Amino acid sequence: MAENCTRKLIVEICNANNLMPKDGQGTASAYAIVDFAGQRRRTKTKFRDLNPVWDEKLEFLVHDIGSMASEILEINLYNDKKIGKRSNFLGKIKLAGTVFVSAGAESLVYYSLEKRSVFSQVKGEIGVKIFYVDEEAAPTPPEQKEETAEEKPPEEEKPAEENKEEAPKEEEKPNPPPPESSNPQDAVAASTSETNPAPEEENNQPLANKEEPPTETAKYKAETGKSTELIINNLELRSLSGDRNRIGYDLVDPMPFLYVRVVKAKVANKEPACPLHAKIVIGTHSIKTKTQIDRDWDQVFAFDKERLNSSSLEVSVWTEEGKNEEAPSSLAESCLGTVPFDLQEVPKRVPPDSPLAPQWYSLESESETGNDVMVAVWVGTQADEAFQEAWQSDSGGLIPETRAKVYLSPKLWYLRLTVIQTQDLQLDLVSEAKVRSPEIFVKALLGAQLFKTSRTQVGSAWNEDLVFVAAEPFEPFLVVKVEDASNGQSVGEVKIHVSSIDRRTDDKTEVKSRWFNLIGGENKPYAGRIHIRVCLEGGYHVLDEAAHVTSDVRATAKQLTKPPIGLLDVGIRGANNLLPVKTKDGPCGTTDAYVVAKYGPKWIRTRTILDRFNPHWNEQYTWDVYDPCTVLTIGVFDNGRYKGDKDVSIGKVRLRLSTLDTNKVYRNSYTLTVLSPDGAKKMGEIEIAIRFCCSSWLSLIQAYGSPMLPRMHHVSPLGPTQQDILRYTAMRIVTARLARSEPALGQEVVQFMLDSDTHVWSMRRSKANWFRVVGCLSRVASLVRWLDEIRTWVHPPTTVLVHGLLVAAVVCSHLVLPTIFMYAFLILTLRLRYCRRIPYNVESRLSYVDVVSPNELDEEFDEFPTNKSSDTIRIRYDRLRALASRVQTLLGDVAVQGERLEALFSWKDPRATGILLVFCLFVSLLFYLVPLKVLVLGAGFYYIRHPRFRDDMPSIPINFFRRLPSLSDQIM
């Protein structure tokens, strides 16, 4: 971007809905304050309106265009009161710079207002449009730059000076101070979690006079022309794991590699057109560079230092000229000289040290003189910048299919086509004479996706929705056809450019319907009209993996994406005792293993370690975490693609982030088990190190009370059957797109990672789900048996104690509930010592892979539909499988509810159980202080409250319960 180009951020405050009354008269006078990069703007006050409409555009200057994505935009709503009184807080939203779009791509987005603290009383939402505009700025004289940086538009300050309004101050308790930390960077991140404090938290001065005392932030901004927002955000992120350059590989062991960089050569006595190449020899290891005429190779080679069998290194330069008489088909090679290196004298380099500069070395030769080669030799680790692009001795050199790569899933949208009606159709007269009332239907195609409406009479309306999955970059056209059901012929069609379709992010944005002319063919330029409505839905999350193991729940539209709450660091250390997967040069087996990890849209693939049963990758990767109740999937595969074969799965590991403690490193080995038609087989073990870091404990706890899926899934839900179809379609699109990458991520790999066969009938899975239900019901049976033992005096002391508790409950009935919650508090506290320290993983025993019969495996791996010879058996078999798959899903859903309740009391999710622990303590004290009758009466009135005071989103307890872990992610 040109240096004289300036960027302005435009924030359009449109309206707000269903605000909390704060003036004591059942209404509120709301105004908005917007903070961005040290700049503050204020809207007008809308008096006595709980649904105010502003439609005001506020402009902000973007100081650093490159760092705009790391800036934070904060919008605070306040209730405006008279002079001398405090303003009440109505809610706020915080948006990251990653959601800003360019002018023309903006849309009205409604954000739910958030609390400032746990004591805030906030409800409602605010609708805003945010976009940026790039303008060519006139050059500013140097002497005026500082003044321009400090200036504030006079029209912004004038209303504040006239009104003499005091800064708002919330009538609620302030946030508690951040906890002390031994890490100073953590303390800085905790203290700056609220990057733009509200006016009432700063002081109680009028808004117009707020910038009069120059603060350190203002001084920094005036001197540099930049805001401190970028510094704060960087500190927050760096506090998660420290210096990324310094500890980018802190979860894995350093692997020493010998690096040899051959840059170029100077040859004195050879023709300029003579091709040259260099050879590197270390004992039995020998490799040569590419042959070039320009003598500029600039290639890096990495040798596994532990597998070297020599203490010396030789770099030689060779020329290829003429043909050898003994071998006419080959070129004659002659050595121009050699440079020896003693490996004991090779220097070591540890990032972030600068790369070692190459040097010229004279080539030693008996016949040639004056020849030089530029070489750099050093010892480093896999953290070296040159490692990824270097020739690697343990991963097949420069074979593309064996290199470590990072992939991104395509951005997926739901495309909704609403077919309303048709008019003036030009039907075939012959077919119309045969059929008095012909039936028509509409067929829509997007790529390979095909959906049809129901049949209806000519002139009738459908009003049916057809939902597709669209991936960026989009297919060029959406084809809509009208067909005559009587003769199967097409009446006409229309093609709609997908890139021109309107986008919306919520159900409140109206999409206009349009009439399109149908084209019947070359001889029919006009075949009628069709009335349709089409839009791209950005408020949904497009599921491309099974719901119980999903790794991403964000909406498609980036305007709805909140900032990440933490980082996930995963270290792929190595594998042990892998079994041979394929043969190599005879009966001996071999395994060329690599690892694929998926979290969110980001896929990573480690390098392939060739011909080793105990490979050590020691590679580390990082993901942004937006929701803690998500699952990381790691798979191990044997690489056959570099030889033209398919990759073979060796095993899979799934880890749920909510079961991990924050800022704690877990380093464990997990058994790899693969299921095939021959049965379950243990293929070895994989060692993984994982760490979940969180920047704000409050944001992490608040995530447990928010809905799992975006708002559109609740206000306009998709049916179960429709979700299955769309999920399978999305999985196929992701598979096809990743298969087109270079190098490709194979179809078999993607489907294995996404669990594409989760909803297919399997007797083994049905058994596993059934026994999960039985396991939950067994707790109830144990309680019934315990009560029966008390009634029958099996344990007399226990029975006598129950008599005493019964008398105490009757005499002191008001202490029953407090005692129950206090007892639950003590039980949960005592069970903390039994909290599992190893993350949960796929479990073979729970999956019943060890007791499955050969017939059941044959049925599970059979194709769908089955390929049995008898037609009758095939029909019955397919019907049974389709019905049983629904029963299987139902059993799994029933089991999930019981397992979530059990996980709440077993510290499986430490944070969720900790929330219950604190809740039990507070509820116990509440029942002690408040009479039971008052609480019952309050709960009853709250339950039957007026619909006006209800929210259309799920309640916090329901959201909390749905986020609890179950055993679904451990089922194979």
Coordinates of N, CA, C and O in Angstrom, one line a residue, residues 194 200 300 375 464 497 956:
E194 N -9.1 -5.5 30.2 CA -10.1 -4.4 29.7 C -9.3 -3.3 29.1 O -8.8 -2.4 29.8
E200 N -16.8 5.7 33.5 CA -17.0 5.8 35.0 C -15.9 5.1 35.7 O -15.8 5.3 36.9
V300 N 19.7 -25.7 1.0 CA 20.1 -26.1 2.4 C 19.8 -27.6 2.6 O 18.7 -28.1 2.1
V375 N 29.8 -21.5 1.1 CA 29.2 -22.5 2.0 C 29.0 -22.0 3.4 O 29.8 -21.2 3.9
E464 N -41.0 -22.8 -0.5 CA -40.1 -23.9 0.1 C -38.7 -23.3 0.1 O -38.3 -22.6 -0.9
H497 N -25.4 -15.6 -10.6 CA -24.0 -15.5 -10.1 C -24.0 -15.6 -8.6 O -24.6 -14.8 -7.9
I956 N -28.8 -19.7 30.8 CA -27.5 -20.0 31.2 C -27.3 -21.5 31.7 O -26.4 -22.2 31.4

